[in-house]
Coordinates of C-alpha atoms and ligand atoms in Angstrom, one line a residue:
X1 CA 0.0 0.0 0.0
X2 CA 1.4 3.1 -0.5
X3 CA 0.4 6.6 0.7
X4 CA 1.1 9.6 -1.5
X5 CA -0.1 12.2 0.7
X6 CA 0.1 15.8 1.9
X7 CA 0.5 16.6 5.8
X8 CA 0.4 19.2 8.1
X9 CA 0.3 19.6 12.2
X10 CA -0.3 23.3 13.7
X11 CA -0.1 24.5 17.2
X12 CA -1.9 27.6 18.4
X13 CA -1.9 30.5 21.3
X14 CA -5.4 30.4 21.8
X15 CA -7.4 30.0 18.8
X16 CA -8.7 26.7 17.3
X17 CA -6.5 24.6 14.9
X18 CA -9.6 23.5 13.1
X19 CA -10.1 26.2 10.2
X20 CA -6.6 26.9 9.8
X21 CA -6.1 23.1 9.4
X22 CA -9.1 23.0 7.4
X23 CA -7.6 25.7 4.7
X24 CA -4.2 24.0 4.9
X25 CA -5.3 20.9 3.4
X26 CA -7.2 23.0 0.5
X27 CA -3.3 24.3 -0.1
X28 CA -2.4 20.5 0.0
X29 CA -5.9 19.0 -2.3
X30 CA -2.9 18.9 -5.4
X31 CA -1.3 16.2 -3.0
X32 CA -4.1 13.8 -2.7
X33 CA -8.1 13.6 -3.3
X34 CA -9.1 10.3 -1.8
X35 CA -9.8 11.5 1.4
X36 CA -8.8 14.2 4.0
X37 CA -9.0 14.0 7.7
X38 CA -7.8 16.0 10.8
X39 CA -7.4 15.0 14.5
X40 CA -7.3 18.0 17.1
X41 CA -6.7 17.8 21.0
X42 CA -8.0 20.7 23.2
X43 CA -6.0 19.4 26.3
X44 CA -8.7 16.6 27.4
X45 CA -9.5 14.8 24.4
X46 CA -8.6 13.6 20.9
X47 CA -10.8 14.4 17.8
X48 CA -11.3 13.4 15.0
X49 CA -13.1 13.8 11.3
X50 CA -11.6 11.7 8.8
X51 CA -13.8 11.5 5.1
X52 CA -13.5 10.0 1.5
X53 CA -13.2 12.8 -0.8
X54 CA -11.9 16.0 -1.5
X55 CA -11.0 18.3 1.6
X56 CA -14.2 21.0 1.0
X57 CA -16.8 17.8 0.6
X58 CA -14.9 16.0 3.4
X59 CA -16.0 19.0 6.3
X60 CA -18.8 21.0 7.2
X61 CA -18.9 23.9 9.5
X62 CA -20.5 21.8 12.4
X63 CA -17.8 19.5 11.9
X64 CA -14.9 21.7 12.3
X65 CA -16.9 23.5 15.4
X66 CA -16.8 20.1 16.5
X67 CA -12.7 19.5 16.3
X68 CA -12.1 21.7 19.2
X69 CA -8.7 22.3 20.2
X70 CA -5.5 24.6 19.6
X71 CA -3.3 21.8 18.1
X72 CA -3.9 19.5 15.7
X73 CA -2.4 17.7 12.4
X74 CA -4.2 17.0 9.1
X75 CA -3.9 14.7 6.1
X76 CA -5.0 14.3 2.6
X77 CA -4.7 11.1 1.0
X78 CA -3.9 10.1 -3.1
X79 CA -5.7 7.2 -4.3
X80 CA -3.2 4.4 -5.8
X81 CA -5.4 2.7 -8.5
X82 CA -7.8 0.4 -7.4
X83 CA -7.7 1.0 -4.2
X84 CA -10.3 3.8 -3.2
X85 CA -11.3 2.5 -0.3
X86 CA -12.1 4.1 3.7
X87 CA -9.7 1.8 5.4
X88 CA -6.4 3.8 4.9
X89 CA -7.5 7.6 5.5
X90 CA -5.7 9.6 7.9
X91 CA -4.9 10.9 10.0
X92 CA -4.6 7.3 11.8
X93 CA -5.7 7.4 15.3
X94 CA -5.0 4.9 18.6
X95 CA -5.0 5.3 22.4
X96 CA -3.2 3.3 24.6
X97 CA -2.4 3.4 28.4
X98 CA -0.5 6.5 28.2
X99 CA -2.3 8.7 26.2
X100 CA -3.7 9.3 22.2
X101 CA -1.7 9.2 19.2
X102 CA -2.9 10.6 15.9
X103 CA -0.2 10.6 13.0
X104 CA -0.5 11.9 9.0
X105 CA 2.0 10.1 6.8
X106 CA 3.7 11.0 3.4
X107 CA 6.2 8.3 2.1
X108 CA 6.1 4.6 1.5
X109 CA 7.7 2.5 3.9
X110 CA 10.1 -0.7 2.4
X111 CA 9.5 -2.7 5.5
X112 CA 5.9 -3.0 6.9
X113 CA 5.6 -6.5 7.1
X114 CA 8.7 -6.7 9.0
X115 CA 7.7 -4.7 11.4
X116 CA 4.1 -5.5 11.4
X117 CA 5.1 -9.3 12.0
X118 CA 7.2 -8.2 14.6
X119 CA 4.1 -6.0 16.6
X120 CA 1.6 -8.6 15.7
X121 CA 4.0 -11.4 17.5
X122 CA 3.6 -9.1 20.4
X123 CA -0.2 -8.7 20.8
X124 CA -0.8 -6.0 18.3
X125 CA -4.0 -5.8 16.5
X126 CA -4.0 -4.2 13.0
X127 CA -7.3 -3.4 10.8
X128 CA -5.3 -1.9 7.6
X129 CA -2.9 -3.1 5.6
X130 CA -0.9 0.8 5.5
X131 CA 2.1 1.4 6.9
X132 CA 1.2 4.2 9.1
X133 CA -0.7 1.8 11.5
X134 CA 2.4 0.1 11.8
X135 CA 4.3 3.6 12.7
X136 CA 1.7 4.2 14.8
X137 CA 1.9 1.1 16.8
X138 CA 5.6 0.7 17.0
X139 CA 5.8 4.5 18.8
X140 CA 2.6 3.7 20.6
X141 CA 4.8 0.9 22.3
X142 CA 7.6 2.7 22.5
X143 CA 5.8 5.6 24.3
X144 CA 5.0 3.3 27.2
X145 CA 8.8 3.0 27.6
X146 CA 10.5 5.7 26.8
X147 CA 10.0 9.8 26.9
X148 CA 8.6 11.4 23.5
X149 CA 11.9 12.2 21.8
X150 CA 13.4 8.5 22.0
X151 CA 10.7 7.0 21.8
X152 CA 10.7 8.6 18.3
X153 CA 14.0 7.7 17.8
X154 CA 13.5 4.1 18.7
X155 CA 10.9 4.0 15.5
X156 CA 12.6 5.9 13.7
X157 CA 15.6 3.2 14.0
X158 CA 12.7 0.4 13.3
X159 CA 11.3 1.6 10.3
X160 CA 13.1 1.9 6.6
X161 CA 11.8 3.7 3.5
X162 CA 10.3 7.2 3.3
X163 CA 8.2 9.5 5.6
X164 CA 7.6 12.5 6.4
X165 CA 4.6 12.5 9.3
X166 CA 2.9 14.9 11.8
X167 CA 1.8 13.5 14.9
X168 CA -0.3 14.5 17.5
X169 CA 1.0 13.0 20.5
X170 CA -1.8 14.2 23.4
X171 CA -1.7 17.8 22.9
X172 CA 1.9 18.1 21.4
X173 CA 2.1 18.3 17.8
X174 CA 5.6 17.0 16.3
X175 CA 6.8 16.8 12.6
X176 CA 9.6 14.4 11.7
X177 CA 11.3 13.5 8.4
X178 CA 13.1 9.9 7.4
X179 CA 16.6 10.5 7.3
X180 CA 17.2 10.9 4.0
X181 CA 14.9 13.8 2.9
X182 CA 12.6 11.9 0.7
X183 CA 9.6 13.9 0.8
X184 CA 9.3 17.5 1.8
X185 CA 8.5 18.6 5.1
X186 CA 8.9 22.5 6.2
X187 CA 8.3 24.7 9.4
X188 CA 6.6 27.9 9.4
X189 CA 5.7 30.7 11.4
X190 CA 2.3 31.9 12.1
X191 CA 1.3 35.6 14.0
X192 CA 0.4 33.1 17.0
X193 CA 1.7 30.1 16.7
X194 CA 3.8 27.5 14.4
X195 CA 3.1 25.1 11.6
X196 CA 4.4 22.1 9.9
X197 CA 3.1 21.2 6.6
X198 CA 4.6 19.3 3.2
X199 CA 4.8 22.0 1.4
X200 CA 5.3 25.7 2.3
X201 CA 2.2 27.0 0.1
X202 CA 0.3 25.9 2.9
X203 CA 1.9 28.3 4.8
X204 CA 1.7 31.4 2.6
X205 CA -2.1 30.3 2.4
X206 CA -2.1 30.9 6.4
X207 CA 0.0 34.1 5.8
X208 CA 2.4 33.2 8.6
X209 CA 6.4 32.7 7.0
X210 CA 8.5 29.9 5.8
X211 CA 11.0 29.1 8.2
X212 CA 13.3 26.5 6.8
X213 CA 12.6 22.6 5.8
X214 CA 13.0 20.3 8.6
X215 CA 16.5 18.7 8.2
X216 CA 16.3 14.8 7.0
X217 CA 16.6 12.7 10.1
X218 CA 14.9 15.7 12.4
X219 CA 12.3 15.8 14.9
X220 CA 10.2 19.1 15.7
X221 CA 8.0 19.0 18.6
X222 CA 5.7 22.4 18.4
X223 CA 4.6 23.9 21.9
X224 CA 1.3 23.4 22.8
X225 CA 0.9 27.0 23.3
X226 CA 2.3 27.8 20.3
X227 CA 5.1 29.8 21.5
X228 CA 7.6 27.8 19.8
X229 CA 9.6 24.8 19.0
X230 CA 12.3 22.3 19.8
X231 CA 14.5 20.7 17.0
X232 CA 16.1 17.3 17.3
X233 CA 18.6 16.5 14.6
X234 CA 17.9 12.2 15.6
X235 CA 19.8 11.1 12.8
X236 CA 23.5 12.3 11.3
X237 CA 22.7 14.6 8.1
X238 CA 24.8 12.1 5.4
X239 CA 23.0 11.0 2.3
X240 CA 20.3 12.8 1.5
X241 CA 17.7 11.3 -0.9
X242 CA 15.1 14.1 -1.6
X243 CA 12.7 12.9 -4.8
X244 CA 13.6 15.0 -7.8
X245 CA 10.0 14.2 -8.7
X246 CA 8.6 16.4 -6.6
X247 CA 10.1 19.0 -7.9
X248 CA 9.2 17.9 -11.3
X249 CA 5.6 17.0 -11.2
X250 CA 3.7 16.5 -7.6
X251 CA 4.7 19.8 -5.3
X252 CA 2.8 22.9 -6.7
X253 CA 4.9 25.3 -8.6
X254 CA 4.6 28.3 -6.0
X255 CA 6.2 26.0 -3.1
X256 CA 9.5 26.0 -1.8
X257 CA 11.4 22.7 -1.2
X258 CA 14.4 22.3 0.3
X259 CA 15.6 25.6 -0.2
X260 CA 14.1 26.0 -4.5
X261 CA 11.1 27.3 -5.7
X262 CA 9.3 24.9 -7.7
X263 CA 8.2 27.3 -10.3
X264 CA 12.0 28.2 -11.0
X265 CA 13.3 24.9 -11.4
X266 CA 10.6 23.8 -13.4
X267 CA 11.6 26.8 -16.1
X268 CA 15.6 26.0 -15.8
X269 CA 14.2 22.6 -16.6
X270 CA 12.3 23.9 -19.9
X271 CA 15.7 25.9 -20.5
X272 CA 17.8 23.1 -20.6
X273 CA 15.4 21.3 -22.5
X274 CA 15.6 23.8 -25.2
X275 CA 19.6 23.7 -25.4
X276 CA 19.2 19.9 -25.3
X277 CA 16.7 19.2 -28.0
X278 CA 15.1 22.6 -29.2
X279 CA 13.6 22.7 -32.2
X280 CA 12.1 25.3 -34.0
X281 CA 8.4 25.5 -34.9
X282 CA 5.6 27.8 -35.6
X283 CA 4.4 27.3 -31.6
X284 CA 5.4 26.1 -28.3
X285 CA 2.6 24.7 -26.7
X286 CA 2.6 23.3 -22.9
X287 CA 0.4 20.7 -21.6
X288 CA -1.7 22.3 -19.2
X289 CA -1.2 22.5 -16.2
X290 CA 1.9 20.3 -15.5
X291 CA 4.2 21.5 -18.8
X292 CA 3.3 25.2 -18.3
X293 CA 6.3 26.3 -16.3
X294 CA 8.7 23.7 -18.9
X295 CA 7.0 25.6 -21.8
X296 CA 8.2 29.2 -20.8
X297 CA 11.3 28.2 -19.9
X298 CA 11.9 26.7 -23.3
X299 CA 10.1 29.3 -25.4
X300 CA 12.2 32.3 -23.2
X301 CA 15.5 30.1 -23.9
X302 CA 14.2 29.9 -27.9
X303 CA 13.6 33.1 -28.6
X304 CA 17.3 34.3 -26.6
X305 CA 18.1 32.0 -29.3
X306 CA 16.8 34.1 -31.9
X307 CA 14.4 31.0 -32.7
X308 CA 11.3 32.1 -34.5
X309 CA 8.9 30.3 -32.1
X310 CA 5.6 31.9 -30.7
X311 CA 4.5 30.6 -27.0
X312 CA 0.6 29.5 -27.4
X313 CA -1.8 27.9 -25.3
X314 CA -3.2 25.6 -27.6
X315 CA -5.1 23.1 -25.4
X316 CA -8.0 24.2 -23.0
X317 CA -8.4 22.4 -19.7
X318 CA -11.8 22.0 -18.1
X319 CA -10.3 22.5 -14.6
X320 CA -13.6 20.6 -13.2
X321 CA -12.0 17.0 -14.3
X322 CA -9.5 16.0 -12.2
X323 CA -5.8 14.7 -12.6
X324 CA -6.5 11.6 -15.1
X325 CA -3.7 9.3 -13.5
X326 CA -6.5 8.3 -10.8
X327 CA -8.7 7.0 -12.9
X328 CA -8.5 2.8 -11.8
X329 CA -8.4 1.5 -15.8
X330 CA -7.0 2.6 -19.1
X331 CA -10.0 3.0 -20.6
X332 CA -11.2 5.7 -18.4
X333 CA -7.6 7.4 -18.5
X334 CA -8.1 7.9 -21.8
X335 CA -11.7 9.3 -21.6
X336 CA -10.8 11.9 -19.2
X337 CA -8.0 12.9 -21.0
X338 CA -10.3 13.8 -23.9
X339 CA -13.2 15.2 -21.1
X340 CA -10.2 17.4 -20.1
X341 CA -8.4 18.5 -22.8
X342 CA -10.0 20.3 -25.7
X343 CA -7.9 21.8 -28.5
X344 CA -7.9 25.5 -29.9
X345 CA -7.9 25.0 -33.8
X346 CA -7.1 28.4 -34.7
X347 CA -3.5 28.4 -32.6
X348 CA -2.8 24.7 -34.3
X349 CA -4.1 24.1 -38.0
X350 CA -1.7 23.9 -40.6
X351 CA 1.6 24.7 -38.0
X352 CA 4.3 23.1 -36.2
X353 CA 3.8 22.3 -32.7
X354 CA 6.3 21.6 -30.0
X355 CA 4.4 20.1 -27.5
X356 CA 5.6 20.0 -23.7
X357 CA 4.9 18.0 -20.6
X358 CA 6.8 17.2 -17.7
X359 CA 6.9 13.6 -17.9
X360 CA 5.7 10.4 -19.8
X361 CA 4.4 7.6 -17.7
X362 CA 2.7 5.2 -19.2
X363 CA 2.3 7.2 -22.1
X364 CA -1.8 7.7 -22.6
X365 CA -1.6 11.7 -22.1
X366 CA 0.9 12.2 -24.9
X367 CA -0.6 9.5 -27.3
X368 CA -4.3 10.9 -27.1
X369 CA -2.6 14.5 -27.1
X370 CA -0.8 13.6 -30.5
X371 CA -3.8 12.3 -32.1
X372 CA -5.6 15.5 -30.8
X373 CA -3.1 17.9 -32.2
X374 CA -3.1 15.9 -35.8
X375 CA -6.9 16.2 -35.8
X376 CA -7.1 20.3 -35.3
X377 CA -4.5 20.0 -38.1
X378 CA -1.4 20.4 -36.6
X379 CA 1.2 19.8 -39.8
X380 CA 4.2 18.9 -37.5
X381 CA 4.3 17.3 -34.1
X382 CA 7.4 17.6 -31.4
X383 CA 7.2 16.4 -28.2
X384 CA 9.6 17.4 -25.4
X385 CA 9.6 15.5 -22.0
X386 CA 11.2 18.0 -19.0
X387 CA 12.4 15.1 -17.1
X388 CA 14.2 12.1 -18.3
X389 CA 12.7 8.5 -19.1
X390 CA 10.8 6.3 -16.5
X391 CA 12.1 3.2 -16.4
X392 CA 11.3 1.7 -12.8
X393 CA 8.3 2.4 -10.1
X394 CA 8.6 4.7 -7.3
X395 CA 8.8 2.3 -4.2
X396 CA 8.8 5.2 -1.9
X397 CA 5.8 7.2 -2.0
X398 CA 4.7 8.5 -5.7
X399 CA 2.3 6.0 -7.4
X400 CA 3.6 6.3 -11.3
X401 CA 2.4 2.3 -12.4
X402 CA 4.0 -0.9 -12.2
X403 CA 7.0 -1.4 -14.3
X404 CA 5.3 -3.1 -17.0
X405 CA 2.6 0.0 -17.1
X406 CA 5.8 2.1 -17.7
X407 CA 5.8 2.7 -21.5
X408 CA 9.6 3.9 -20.9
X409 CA 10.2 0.5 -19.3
X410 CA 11.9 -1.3 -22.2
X411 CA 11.3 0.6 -25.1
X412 CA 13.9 3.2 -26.7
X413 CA 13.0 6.5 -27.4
X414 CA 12.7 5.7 -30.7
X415 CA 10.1 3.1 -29.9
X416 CA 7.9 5.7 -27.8
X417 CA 8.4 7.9 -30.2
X418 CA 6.4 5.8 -32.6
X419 CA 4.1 4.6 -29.9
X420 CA 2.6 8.0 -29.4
X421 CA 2.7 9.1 -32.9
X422 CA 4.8 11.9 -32.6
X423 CA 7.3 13.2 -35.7
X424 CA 9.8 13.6 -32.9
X425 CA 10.4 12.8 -29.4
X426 CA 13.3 13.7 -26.8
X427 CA 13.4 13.6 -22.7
X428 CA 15.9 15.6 -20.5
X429 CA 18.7 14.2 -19.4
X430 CA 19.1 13.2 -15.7
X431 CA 22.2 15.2 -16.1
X432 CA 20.0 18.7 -16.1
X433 CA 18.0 17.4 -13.7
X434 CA 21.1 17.1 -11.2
X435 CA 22.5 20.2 -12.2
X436 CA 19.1 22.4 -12.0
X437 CA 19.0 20.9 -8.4
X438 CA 22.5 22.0 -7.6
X439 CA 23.0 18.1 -6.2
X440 CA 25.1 15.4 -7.4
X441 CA 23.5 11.7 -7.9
X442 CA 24.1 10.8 -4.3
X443 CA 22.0 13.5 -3.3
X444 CA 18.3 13.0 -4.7
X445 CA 16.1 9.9 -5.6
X446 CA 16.5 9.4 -9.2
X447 CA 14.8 5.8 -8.5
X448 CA 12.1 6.4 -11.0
X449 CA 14.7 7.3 -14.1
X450 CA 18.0 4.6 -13.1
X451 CA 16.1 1.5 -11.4
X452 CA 18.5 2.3 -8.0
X453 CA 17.1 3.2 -5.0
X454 CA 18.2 4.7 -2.3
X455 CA 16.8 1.8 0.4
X456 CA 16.7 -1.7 0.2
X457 CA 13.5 -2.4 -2.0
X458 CA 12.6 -5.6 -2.9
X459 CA 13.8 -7.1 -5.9
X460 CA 15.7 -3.7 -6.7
X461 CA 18.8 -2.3 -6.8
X462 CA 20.1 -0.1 -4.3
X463 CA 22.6 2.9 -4.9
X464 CA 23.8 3.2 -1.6
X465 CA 24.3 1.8 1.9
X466 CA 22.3 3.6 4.7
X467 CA 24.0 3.9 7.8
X468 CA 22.1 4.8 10.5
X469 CA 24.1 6.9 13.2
X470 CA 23.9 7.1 16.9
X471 CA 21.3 8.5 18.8
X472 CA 22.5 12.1 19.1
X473 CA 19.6 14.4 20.2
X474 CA 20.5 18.0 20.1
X475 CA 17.6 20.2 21.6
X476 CA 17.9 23.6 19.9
X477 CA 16.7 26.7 21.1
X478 CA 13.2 28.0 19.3
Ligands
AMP501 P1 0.8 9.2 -18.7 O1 -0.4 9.8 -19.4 O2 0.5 7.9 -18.0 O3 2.0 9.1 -19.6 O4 1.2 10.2 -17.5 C1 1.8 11.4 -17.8 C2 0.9 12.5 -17.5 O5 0.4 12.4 -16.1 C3 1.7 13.8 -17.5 O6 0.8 14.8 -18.1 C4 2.0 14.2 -16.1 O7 1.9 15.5 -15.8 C5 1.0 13.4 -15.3 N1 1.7 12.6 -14.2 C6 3.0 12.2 -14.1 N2 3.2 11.5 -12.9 C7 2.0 11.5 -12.3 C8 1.6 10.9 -11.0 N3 2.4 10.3 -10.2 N4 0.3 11.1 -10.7 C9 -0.6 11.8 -11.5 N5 -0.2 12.3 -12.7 C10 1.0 12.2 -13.1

């Protein structure tokens, strides 16, 4: 099971958490539309409202009255194919002798059943098959050992793969993130209080101000008062491993992460596309919305060029269907695609288009695109692809397809090219991808586009050995 998710945790002065959770996961909706949840604590008691659906179906107004409370983390959840079902929305929630847990997880562990088998040998009862009742469990026990931060620490060590989560731990809201970075995770300030979220557009939408991310391998525990925060750097800062994916396709363009702005990596990305593969045609057209910021850095890095090329939006989007990949079965991919995308003849008929996404997967958004663009009478067809070929599945928290879904999987370019019907076809190269990131190899996930992984998964390759230091908790001033 994996969870592609957004998260977020907020502690308060004195105002509820509710609303400003509530609007947070509106800022996250891009991250997931299965189902959205939030679990507050107003010093006595957990609560909870956790729904199928998108975030402003999933809550009334009596139900955030009802979430009372100045702390409290929230959760939207991405459907993986198949799988819409109630069992695995979150935020997950257990109480145990000590006191109430509630935790919102982003990442994909690599061994659940490990350490499932391992709490299950011990009396533990699960009702999902998602890793985050696992994490939930294994700190639960902990807890009844140990104070908060090792307790942390302790399934932190127990647990492999990606996450970044927000637990709500009685009243105290912390934020941690695997050691390697994987997923985003940043800490922002509010007028009264602090937040945690996946990506820092939440926290312009709450008009507080990004502080920083949280470090791979740190712990943030929030105040309950929210009149600060303690850091605990839990694990050495070595290889990092952040998902160059992200910054490609799944975070929102106006977000942050890990010290870049989305928007501007995505048009150094359409830059370098341009001095890899440009080609010069009557139009540059993006694929709305994902190849938009690709598009103007290619058309900007054409016409420096002095390449006769006009920018033109060329396919309308009906922005009431929603991101096709969710659709369970091919044949409903490729109706929405149609249901979503409608061509403007006038900008295409008897010209030559250079048509830009940000990635092929398994290949149904370019192929129908193709045909669409031949049909309003586009003479030539050029696709350019701002990332590089996909060749493996993400094991750790993106749900692309299985490897034989992949059309990149074992075909050349060539191959695709003819596949989707396009007069010519070219990817970046993982080469730009590294450089517009400012990281060597070592540094990001490139799992997707070189079959190695950064942790042990199954039946895969992995690129590196991950040591796991020495407890060494640092508490840090606010
Ligand atoms: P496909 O149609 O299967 O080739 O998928 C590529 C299209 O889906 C592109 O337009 C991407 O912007 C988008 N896309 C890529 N990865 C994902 C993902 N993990 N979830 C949803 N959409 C995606």
């Amino acid at each position: 099971m994996n969870e592609k998710c957004g998260v977020v945790g907020i502690s308060l002065a004195d105002r509820e958490a509710a609303r400003p959770l509530y609007y947070s996961l509106y800022a996250l909706q891009h991250r997931g539309q299965e189902s959205a949840g939030i679990v507050t604590h107003d010093g006595f008691q957990q609560h909870e409202h956790v729904e199928m659906g998108l975030v402003g179906d999933a809550f009334d107004s009596d139900d955030l009255d009802a979430l009372s409370g100045s702390n409290g983390i929230g959760h939207v959840r991405y459907p993986t194919a198949g799988s819409v079902n109630a069992c695995c929305a979150q935020p997950f929630s257990v109480s145990f002798k000590s006191g109430s847990l509630g935790l919102a997880h982003n990442g994909n562990l690599v061994n659940t059943e490990e350490v499932r088998d391992e709490l299950a040998s011990l009396g533990h009862a699960f009702t999902s098959s998602g890793d985050t009742e696992v994490i939930a469990h294994d700190l639960a026990r902990n807890l009844l050992e140990e104070d908060l931060v090792r307790a942390v620490k302790s399934t932190m060590d127990r647990i492999h793969g990606s996450y970044s989560l927000t637990i709500m731990h009685d009243e105290t809201v912390l934020g941690v993130r695997d050691p390697q970075g994987n997923r985003p995770l940043v800490l922002g300030e509010l007028d009264d209080g602090y937040v945690i979220a996946s990506e820092s557009a939440t926290i312009d939408t709450l008009d507080g101000e990004l502080i920083r991310d949280v470090e791979p391998g740190e712990l943030i525990v929030l105040k309950p008062d929210g009149s600060g925060y303690d850091s605990y750097q839990l694990f050495d800062l070595e290889k990092t491993a952040h998902c160059f994916f992200e910054h490609v396709y799944f975070a929102r363009p106006d977000s942050i992460i890990d010290e870049k702005l989305v928007y501007e990596v995505r048009r150094d990305l359409g830059r370098k596309l341009w001095e890899e593969s440009g080609i010069e045609t009557d139009v540059v057209m993006p694929v709305p919305d994902s190849g938009r910021s690709f598009a103007s850095g290619y058309a900007e890095a054409a016409a420096e060029d002095g390449a006769r090329t006009e920018f033109a939006e060329g396919l309308m989007k009906n922005r009431y269907v929603g991101r096709t990949f969710i659709m369970p079965t091919q044949d409903e991919r490729e109706r929405a695609v149609r249901l979503k995308l409608n061509p403007i003849k006038s900008t295409i008929e008897g010209r030559s288009v250079t048509l830009i996404d940000d990635s092929i997967v398994r290949g149904t958004t370019s192929t129908q695109l193709v045909e669409l663009l031949r049909d309003a009478g586009a003479e030539e067809i050029h696709v350019r692809i701002g990332s590089p070929k996909i060749i493996a599945p993400c094991y750790l928290g993106i749900d692309m397809a299985s490897r034989d879904e992949l059309i990149a999987a074992d075909r050349t370019t060539e191959d695709i090219r003819e596949a989707i019907g396009a007069d010519s076809l070219s990817y970046l190269s993982i080469e730009s991808i590294t450089e517009a990131l400012d990281n060597d190899y070592d540094e990001l996930c490139l799992g997707c586009v070189t079959g190695e992984y950064p942790y042990d998964v199954e039946g895969e390759k992995t690129d590196r050995d991950v040591s796991r230091p020495a407890i060494g908790e640092q508490p840090s001033a606010d």
